[in-house]
Coordinates of C-alpha atoms and ligand atoms in Angstrom, one line a residue:
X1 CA -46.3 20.4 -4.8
X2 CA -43.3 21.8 -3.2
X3 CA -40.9 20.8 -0.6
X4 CA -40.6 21.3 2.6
X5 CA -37.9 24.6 3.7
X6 CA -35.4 25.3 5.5
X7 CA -33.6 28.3 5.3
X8 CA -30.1 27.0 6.0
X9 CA -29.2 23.1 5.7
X10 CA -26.1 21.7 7.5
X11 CA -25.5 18.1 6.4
X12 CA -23.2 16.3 9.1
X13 CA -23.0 17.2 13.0
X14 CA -19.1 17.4 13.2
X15 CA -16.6 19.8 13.7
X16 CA -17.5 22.1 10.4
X17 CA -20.9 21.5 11.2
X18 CA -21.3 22.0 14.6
X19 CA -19.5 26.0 14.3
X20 CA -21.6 26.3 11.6
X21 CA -24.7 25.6 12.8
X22 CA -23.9 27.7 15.8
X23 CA -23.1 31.1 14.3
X24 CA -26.2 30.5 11.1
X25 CA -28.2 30.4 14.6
X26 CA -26.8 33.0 16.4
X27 CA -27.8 35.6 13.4
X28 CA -31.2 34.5 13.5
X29 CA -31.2 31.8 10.3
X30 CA -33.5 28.9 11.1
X31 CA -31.2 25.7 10.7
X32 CA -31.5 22.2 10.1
X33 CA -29.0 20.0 10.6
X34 CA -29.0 16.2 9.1
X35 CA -27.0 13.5 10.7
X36 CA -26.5 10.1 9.5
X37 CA -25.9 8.5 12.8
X38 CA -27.8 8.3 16.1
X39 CA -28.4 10.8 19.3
X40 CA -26.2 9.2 21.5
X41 CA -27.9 9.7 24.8
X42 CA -30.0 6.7 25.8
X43 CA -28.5 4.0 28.0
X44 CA -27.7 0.4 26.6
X45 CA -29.4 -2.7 28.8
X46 CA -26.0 -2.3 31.2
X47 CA -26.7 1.7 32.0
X48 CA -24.2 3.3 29.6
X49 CA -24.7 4.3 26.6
X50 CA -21.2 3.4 25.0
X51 CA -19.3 0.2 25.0
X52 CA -15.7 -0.3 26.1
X53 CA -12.8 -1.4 23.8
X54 CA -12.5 -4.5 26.3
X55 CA -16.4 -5.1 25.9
X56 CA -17.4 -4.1 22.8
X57 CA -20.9 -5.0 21.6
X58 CA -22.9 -3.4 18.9
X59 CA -23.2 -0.2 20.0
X60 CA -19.3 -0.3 18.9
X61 CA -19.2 0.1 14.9
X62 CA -21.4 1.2 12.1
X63 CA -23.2 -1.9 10.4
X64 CA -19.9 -4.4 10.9
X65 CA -20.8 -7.8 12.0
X66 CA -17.4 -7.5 13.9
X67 CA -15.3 -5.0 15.4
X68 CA -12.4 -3.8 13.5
X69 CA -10.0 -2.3 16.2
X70 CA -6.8 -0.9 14.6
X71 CA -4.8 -3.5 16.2
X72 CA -5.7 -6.4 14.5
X73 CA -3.8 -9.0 17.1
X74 CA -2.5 -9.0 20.0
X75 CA 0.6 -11.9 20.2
X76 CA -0.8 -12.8 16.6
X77 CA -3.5 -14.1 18.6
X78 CA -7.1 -13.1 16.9
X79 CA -8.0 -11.7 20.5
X80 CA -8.9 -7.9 19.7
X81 CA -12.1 -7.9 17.5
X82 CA -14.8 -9.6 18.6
X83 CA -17.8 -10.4 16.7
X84 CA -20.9 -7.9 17.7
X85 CA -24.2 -9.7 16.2
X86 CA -26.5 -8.2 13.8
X87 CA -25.6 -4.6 12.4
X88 CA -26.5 -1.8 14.2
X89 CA -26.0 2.1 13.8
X90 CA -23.1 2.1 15.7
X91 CA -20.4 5.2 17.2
X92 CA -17.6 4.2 15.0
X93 CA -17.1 3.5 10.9
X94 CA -14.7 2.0 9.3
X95 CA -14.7 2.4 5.2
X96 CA -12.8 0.6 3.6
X97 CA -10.8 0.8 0.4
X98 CA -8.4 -1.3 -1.4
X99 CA -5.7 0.1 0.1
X100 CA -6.8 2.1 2.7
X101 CA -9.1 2.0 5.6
X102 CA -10.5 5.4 6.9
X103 CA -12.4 5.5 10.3
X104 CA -15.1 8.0 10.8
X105 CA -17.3 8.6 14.0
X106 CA -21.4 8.2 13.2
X107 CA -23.8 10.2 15.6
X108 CA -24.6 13.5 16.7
X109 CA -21.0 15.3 17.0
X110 CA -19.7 12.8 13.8
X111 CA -15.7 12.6 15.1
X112 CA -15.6 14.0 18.3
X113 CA -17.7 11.1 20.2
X114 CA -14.7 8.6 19.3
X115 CA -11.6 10.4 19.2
X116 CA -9.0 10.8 21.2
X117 CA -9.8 14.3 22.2
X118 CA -5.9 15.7 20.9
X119 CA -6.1 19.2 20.5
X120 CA -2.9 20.4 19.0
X121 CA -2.9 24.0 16.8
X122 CA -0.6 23.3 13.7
X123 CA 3.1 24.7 14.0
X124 CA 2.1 28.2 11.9
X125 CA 4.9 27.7 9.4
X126 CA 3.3 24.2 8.1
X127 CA 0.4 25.6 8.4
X128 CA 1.4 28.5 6.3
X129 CA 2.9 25.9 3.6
X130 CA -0.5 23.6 3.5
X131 CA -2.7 27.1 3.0
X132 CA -0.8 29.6 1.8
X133 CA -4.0 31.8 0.9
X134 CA -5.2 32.0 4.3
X135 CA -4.8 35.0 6.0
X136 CA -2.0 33.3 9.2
X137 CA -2.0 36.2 11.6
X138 CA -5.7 36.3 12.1
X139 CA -6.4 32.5 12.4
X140 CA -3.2 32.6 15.1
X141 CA -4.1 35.7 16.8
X142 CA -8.5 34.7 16.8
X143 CA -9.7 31.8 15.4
X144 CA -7.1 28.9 16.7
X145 CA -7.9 30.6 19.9
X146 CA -11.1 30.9 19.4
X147 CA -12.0 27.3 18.4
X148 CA -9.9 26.3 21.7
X149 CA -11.9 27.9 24.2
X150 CA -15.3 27.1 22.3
X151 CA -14.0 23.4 22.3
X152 CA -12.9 23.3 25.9
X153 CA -9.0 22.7 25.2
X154 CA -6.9 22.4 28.7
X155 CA -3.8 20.3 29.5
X156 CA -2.9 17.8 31.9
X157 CA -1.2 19.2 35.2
X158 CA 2.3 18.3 35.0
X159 CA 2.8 17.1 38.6
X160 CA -0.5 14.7 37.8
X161 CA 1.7 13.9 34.7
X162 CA 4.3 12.8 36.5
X163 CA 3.2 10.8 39.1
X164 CA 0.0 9.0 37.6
X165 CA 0.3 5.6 37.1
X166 CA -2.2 6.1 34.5
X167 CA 0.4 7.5 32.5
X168 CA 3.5 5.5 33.0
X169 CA 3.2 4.5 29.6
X170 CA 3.7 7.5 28.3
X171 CA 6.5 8.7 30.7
X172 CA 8.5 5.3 29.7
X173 CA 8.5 6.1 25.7
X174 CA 8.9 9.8 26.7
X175 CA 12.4 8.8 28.7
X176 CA 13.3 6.2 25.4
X177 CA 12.4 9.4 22.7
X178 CA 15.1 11.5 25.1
X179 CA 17.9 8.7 25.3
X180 CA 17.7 8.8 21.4
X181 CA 18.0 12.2 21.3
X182 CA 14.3 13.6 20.3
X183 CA 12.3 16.5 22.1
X184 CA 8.7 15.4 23.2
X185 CA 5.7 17.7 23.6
X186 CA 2.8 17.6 26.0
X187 CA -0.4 17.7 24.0
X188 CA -3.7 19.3 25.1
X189 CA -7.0 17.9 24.8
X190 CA -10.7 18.2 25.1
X191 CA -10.9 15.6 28.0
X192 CA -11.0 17.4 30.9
X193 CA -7.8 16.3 33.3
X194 CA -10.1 17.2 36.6
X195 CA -12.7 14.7 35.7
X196 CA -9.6 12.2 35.0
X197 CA -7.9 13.1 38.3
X198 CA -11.0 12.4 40.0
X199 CA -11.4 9.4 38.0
X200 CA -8.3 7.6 39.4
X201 CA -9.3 8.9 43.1
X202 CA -12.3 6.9 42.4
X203 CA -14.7 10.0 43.2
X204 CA -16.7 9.6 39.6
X205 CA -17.2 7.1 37.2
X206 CA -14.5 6.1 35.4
X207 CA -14.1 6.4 31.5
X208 CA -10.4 7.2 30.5
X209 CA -9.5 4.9 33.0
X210 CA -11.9 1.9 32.1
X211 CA -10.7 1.9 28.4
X212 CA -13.0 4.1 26.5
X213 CA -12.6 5.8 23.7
X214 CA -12.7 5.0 19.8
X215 CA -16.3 3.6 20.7
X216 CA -17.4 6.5 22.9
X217 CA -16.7 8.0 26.2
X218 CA -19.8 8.1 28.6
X219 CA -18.1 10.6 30.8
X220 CA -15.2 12.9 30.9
X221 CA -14.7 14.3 27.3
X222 CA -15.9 17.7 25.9
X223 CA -17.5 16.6 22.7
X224 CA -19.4 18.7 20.4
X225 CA -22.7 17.4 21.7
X226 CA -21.5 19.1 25.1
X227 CA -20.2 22.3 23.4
X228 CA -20.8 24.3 20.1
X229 CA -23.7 21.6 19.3
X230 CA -25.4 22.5 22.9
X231 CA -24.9 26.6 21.7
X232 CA -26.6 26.0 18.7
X233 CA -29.6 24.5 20.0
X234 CA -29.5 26.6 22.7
X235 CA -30.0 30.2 20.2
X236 CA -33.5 28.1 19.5
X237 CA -32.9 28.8 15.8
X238 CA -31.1 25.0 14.8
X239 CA -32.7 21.7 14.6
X240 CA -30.9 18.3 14.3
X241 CA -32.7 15.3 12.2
X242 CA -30.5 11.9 13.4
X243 CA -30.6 8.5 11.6
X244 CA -31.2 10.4 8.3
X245 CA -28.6 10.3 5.2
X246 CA -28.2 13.2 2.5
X247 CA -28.5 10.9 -0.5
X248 CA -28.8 13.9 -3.5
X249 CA -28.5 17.3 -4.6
X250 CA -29.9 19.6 -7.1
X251 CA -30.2 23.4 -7.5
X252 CA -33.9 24.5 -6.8
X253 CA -34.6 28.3 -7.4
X254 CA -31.8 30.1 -5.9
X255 CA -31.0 27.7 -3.2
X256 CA -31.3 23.7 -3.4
X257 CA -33.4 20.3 -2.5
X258 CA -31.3 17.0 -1.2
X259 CA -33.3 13.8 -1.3
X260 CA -33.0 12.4 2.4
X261 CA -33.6 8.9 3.6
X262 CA -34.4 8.2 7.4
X263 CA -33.7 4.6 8.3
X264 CA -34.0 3.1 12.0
X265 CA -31.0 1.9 13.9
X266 CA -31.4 -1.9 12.1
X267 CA -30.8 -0.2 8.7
X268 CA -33.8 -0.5 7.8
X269 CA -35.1 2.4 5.5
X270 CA -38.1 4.3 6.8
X271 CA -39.2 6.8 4.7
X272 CA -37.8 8.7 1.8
X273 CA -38.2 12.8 1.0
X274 CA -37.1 16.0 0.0
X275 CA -35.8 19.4 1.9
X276 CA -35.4 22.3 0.5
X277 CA -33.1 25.4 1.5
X278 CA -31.8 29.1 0.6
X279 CA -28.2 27.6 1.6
X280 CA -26.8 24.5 1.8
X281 CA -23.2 23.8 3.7
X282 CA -21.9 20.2 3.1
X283 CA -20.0 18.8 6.6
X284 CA -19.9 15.3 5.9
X285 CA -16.5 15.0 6.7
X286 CA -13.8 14.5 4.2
X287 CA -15.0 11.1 2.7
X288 CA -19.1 12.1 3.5
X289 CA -18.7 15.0 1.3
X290 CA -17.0 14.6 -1.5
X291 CA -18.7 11.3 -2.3
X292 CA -22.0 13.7 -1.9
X293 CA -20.8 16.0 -4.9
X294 CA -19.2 13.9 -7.0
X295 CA -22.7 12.1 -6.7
X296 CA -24.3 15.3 -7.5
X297 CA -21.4 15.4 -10.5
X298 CA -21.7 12.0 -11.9
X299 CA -25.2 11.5 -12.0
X300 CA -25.9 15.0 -13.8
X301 CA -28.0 16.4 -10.8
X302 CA -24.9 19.7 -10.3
X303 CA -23.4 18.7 -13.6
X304 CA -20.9 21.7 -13.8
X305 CA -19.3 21.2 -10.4
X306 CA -15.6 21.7 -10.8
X307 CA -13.1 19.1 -11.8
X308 CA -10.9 19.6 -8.3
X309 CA -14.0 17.6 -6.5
X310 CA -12.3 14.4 -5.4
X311 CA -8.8 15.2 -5.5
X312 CA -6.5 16.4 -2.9
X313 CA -6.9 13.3 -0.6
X314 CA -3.8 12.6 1.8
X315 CA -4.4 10.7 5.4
X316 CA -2.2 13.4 7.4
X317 CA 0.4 10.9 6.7
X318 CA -0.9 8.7 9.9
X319 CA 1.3 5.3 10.4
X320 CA 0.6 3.1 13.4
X321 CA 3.8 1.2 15.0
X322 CA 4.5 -0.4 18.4
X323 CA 7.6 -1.3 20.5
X324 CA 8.8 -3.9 22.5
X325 CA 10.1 -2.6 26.2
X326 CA 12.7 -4.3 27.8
X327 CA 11.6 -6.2 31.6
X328 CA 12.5 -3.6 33.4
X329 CA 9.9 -1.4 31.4
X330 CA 7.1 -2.0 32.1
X331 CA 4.0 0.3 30.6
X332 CA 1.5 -0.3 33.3
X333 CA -1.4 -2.1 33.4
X334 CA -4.0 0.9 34.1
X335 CA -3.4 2.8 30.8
X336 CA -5.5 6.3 30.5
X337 CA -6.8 6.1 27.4
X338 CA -6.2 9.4 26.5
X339 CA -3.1 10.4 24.9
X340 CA -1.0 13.5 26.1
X341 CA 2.5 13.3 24.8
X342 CA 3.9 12.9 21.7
X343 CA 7.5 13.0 20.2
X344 CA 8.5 16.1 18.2
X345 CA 10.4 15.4 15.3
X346 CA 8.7 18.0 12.8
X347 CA 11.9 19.7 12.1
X348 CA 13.6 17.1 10.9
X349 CA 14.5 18.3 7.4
X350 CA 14.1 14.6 6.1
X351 CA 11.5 12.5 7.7
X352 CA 10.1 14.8 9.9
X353 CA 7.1 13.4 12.3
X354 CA 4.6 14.0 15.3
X355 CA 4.1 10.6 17.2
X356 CA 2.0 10.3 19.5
X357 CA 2.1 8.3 22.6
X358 CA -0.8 5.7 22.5
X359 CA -2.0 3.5 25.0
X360 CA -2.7 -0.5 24.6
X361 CA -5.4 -0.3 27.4
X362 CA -5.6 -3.4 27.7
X363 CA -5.6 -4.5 31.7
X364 CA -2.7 -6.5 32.0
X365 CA 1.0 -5.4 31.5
X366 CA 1.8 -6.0 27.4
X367 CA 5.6 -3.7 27.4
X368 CA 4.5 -2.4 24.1
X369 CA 5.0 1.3 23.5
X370 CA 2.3 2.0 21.0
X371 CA 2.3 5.0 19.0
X372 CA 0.2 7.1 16.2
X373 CA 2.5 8.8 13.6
X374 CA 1.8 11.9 11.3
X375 CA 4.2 12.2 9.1
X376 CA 5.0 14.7 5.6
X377 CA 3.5 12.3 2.9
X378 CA 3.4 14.1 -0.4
X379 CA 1.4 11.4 -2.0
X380 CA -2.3 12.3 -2.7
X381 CA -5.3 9.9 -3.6
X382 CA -8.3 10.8 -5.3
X383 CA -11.7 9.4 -5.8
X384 CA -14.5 8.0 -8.2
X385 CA -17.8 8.0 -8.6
X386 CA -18.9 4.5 -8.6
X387 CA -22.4 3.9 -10.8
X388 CA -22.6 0.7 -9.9
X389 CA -22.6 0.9 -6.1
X390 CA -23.9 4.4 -6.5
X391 CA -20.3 5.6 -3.7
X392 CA -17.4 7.0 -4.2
X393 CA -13.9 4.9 -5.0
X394 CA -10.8 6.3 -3.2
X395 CA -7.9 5.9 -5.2
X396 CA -4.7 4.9 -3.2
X397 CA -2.1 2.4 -4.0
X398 CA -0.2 0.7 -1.4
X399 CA 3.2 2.6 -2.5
X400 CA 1.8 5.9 -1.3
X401 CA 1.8 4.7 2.2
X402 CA 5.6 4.4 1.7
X403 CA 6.7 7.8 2.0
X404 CA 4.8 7.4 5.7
X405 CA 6.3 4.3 6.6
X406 CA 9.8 5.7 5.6
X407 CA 9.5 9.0 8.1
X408 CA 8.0 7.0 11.4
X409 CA 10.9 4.0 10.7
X410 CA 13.5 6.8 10.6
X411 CA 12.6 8.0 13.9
X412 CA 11.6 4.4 15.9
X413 CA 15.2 2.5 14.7
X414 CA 16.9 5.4 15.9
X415 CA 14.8 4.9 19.2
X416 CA 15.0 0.9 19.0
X417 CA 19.2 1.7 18.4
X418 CA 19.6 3.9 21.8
X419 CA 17.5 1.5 24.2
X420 CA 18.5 -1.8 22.5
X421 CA 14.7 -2.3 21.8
X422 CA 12.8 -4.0 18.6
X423 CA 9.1 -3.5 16.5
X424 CA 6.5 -5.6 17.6
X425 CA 5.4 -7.5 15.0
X426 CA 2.4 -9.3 16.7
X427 CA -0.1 -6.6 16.5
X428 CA -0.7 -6.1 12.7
X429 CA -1.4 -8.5 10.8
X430 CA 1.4 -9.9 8.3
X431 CA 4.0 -9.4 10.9
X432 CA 4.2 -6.1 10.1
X433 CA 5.7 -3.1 12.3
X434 CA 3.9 -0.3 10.6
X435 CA 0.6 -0.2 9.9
X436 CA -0.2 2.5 6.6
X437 CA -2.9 1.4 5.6
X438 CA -5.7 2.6 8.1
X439 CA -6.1 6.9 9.0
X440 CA -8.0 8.5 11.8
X441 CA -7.1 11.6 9.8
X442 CA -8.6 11.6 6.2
X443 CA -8.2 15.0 4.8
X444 CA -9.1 16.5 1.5
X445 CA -11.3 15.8 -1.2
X446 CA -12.5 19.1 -1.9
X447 CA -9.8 21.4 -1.5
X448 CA -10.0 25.2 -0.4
X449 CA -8.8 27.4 -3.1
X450 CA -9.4 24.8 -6.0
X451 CA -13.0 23.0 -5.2
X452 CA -14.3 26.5 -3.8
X453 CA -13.1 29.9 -3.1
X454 CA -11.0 30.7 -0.1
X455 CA -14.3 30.7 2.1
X456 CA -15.6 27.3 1.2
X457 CA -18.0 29.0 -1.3
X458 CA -18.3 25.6 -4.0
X459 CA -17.1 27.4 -7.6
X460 CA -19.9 28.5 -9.6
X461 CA -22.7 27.2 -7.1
X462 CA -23.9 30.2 -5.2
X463 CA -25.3 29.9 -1.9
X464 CA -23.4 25.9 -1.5
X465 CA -20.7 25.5 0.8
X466 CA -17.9 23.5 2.1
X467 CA -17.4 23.6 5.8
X468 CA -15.3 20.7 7.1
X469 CA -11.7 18.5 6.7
X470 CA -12.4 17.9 3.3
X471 CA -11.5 21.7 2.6
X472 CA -7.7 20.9 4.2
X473 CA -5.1 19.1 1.5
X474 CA -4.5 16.4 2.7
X475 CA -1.6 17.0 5.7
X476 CA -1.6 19.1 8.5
X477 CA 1.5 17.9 10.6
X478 CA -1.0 17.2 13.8
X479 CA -4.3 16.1 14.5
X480 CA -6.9 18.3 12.9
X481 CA -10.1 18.7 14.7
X482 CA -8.9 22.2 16.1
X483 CA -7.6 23.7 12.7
X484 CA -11.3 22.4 11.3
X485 CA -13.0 24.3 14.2
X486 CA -11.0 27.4 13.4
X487 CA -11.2 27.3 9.8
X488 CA -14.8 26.8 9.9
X489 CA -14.8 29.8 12.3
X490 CA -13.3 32.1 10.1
X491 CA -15.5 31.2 6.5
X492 CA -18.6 31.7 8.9
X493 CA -17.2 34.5 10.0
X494 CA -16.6 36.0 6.6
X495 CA -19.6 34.2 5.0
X496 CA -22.3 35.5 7.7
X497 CA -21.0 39.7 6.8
X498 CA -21.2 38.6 2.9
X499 CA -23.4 36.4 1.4
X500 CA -25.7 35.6 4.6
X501 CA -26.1 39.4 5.1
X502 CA -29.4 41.0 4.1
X503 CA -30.7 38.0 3.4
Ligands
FAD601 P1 -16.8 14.6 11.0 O1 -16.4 14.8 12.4 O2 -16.3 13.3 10.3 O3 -18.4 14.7 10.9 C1 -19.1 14.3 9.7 C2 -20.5 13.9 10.1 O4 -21.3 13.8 9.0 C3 -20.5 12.5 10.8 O5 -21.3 12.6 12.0 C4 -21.3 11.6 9.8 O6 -22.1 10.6 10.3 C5 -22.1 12.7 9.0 N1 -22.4 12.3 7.6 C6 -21.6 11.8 6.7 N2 -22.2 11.6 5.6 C7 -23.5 12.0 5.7 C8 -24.7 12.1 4.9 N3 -24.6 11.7 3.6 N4 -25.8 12.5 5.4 C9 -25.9 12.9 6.7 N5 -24.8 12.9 7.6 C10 -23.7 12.5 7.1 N6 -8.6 14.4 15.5 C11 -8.0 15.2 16.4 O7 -7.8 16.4 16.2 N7 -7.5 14.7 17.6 C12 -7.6 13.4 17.9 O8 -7.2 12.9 19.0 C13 -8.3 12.5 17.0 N8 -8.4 11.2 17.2 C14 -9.2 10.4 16.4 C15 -9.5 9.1 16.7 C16 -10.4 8.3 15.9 C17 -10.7 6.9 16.3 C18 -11.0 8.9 14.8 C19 -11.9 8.2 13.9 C20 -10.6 10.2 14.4 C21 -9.8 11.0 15.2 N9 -9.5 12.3 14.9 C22 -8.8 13.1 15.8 C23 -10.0 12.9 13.7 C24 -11.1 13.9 13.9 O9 -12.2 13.3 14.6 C25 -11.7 14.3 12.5 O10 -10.6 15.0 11.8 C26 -12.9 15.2 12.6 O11 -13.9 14.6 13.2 C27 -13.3 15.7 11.2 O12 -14.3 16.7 11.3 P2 -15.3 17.0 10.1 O13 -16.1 18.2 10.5 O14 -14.6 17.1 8.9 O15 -16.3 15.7 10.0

């Protein structure tokens, strides 16, 4: 018997994936895409079809029997996470490893339905440093700006900014950064700042301003669902299977077959079976991928897949840390929840960091300044294969969150020393005022250059390919979605006038 065919397989339905799938479509190559989580389009019993931070139900996480918000109190009070009932194919993941938790979004546009939308291009000399082989003047002067339009990147409008008290938050850490004598940077994003406007004028639903985010925006924010994904069903040539998990992988004439398994949104397993394709481009995400080929490694099925497979691992350095405002500080009680300033401190020659602004959107006045970190962490984890549980094992001792924890302290006591402020310690658990050992930002895995070529071809596995944040060691300096877009853009680009030419 054989298999059914495709000609190109996309595994995932993020960023790598979703530019992917829309340029193999665009050149007339019949795609199918395969996406662990669900279509998320249908309506919940209460007419939305994501839950709230404030509300969360089981629409919020992945199979958890409990939310697990990075804050993990609020006054040391258990208050954040709630408990959501039986397991459910929820928006957003949280896998965890001994030291280190990394959250992933699950659905149809993987990260981009429960980020926070930041949409910052690198500073070209770190970039530069992370990849030297890539060519720097063509992904500044196309494919950054490239990805930017096709993602819908626009920035708030200052006056908005300054006036909003939606954002009074971020204007009270802004005026702390300057008294300690740090520059601040607005941020753009894929949100769009007219729907948010109109939000607070009470014209349109709200969203930002009702405390959605990490569990799904139901209005207001340009995910990929809403861009590249809507191009690439649009060229008629791409197809996307949802609830459905790439379990294998093994060469099959000159292309390969992956084992699937559908399951419904209890977790139950439906049906298992076989797809076979010409190419095969592995978008997982950093974690989703490299657990898939050192599978493929481990178990014999791609036995001479190279050794850099599941190195390379960093978290971009992320460290999460809050501060206590004095009275006369107040952060606001409406808190947009999307961020769009952050403190500059990359040129620090020691401890350089980006630190973001975060909300605590909450409801009520809290006079915490919350904030998201990336720091220069040189550390780097690696992973496992696991025959036992049949996953990868990331490799990351506590220590290696130090080097984070160092950079983001160096910059908040110097903060905490010019306003007279302290950490607060009632929003981590342990009394901690860092948190390390949670990323939004995995990275790495399978890195460009060593686990494939300098397109994302996989070494010695023609026609398999690498298209997403695992290709990127580890650190990037700022939020990565857009340098994932680009650099996705410009393999395609390369990939569709070599290999996927005169097919
Ligand atoms: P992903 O977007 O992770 O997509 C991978 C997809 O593959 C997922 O949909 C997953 O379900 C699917 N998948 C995995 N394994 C399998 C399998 N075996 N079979 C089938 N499908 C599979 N970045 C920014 O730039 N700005 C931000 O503001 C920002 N905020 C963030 C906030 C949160 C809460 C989180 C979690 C992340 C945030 N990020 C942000 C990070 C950003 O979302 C990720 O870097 C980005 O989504 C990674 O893109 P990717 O293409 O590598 O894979």
């Amino acid at each position: 018997t054989t298999a059914p065919y495709t000609t190109a397989l996309v595994v995932g339905t993020g960023y790598g994936s979703a530019v992917t799938a829309l340029r193999l479509g665009e050149a007339g190559i019949r795609t199918t895409m395969i996406e662990l989580g669900q279509q998320w389009t249908t309506a919940g019993p209460d007419g939305k079809v994501f839950c709230s931070t404030l509300n969360p139900d089981r629409r919020s996480m992945w199979f958890h029997r409990r939310t697990e918000a990075p804050l993990d109190t609020f006054l040391w009070l258990d208050v954040v996470n709630r408990d959501i009932g039986t397991p459910y194919a929820g928006v957003l993941d949280r896998i965890d490893y001994p030291n280190m938790g990394v959250y992933v979004g699950r659905g149809v546009g993987g990260g981009s339905l429960v980020n926070g939308g930041m949409a910052p291009t690198p500073q070209r000399a770190y970039f530069e440093k992370v990849l030297p082989q890539v060519d720097a003047a063509a992904m500044y002067a196309r494919y950054f700006p490239l990805a930017r339009r096709m993602l819908g990147v626009n920035t708030i409008d200052p006056r908005y900014l300054e006036k909003t008290p939606a954002y009074q938050y971020a204007r009270v850490s802004r005026k702390h950064a300057h008294q300690a004598g740090f520059k601040t940077a607005v941020v753009p994003n894929v949100y769009s700042f007219d729907y948010l406007e109109r939000e607070e004028r009470k014209e349109v639903p709200r969203s930002a301003l009702a405390g959605e985010v990490i569990y799904g925006n139901n209005h207001g924010k340009q995910s990929l669902d809403k861009t590249y994904l809507a191009d690439a069903i649009g060229t008629g040539n791409v197809t996307i299977r949802t609830l459905t998990r790439v379990t294998t992988i093994r060469r099959y004439g000159k292309g390969y077959l992956v084992g699937l398994e559908q399951i419904d949104a209890s977790g139950k397993v439906l049906k298992r079976s076989e797809l076979a394709c010409r190419y095969l481009f592995l978008g997982a995400g950093s974690v989703g991928t490299t657990e898939l080929l050192l599978r493929a490694r481990e178990t014999g099925t791609l036995p001479d897949l190279p050794a850099a497979i599941g190195t390379g691992w960093g978290s971009n350095g992320n460290v999460m840390t809050a501060r206590a405002n004095h009275a006369w500080d107040p952060t606001g009680s409406l808190q947009s929840t999307i961020p769009t300033l952050a403190i500059d401190n990359w040129d620090d020659p020691v401890n350089p960091a980006f630190a973001e602004i975060a909300p605590l959107p909450v409801g009520l006045e809290t006079w915490a300044s919350l904030y998201l970190a990336i720091t220069v962490n040189p550390e780097r984890g690696h992973f496992t294969y696991n025959h036992a549980t049949d996953r990868a094992d990331l490799h990351w001792s506590a220590g290696q969150s130090a080097p984070s924890v160092r950079s983001a302290q160096a910059l908040f006591d110097r903060i905490n020393r010019a306003t007279g402020t302290t950490y607060r310690r009632d929003l981590f658990t342990g009394n901690r005022a860092f948190a390390a050992d949670f990323c939004y930002h995995p990275l790495g895995g399978c890195v460009l250059g060593q686990a494939t070529d300098l397109y994302g071809r996989v070494i010695g596995h023609p026609n398999l390919y690498i298209t997403d944040g695992s290709l990127i060691p580890g650190s990037l300096g700022v939020n990565p979605f857009v340098t994932i877009t680009a650099l996705a853009e410009r393999n395609l680009s390369h990939l569709l006038t070599t290999d996927l030419k005169n097919r």
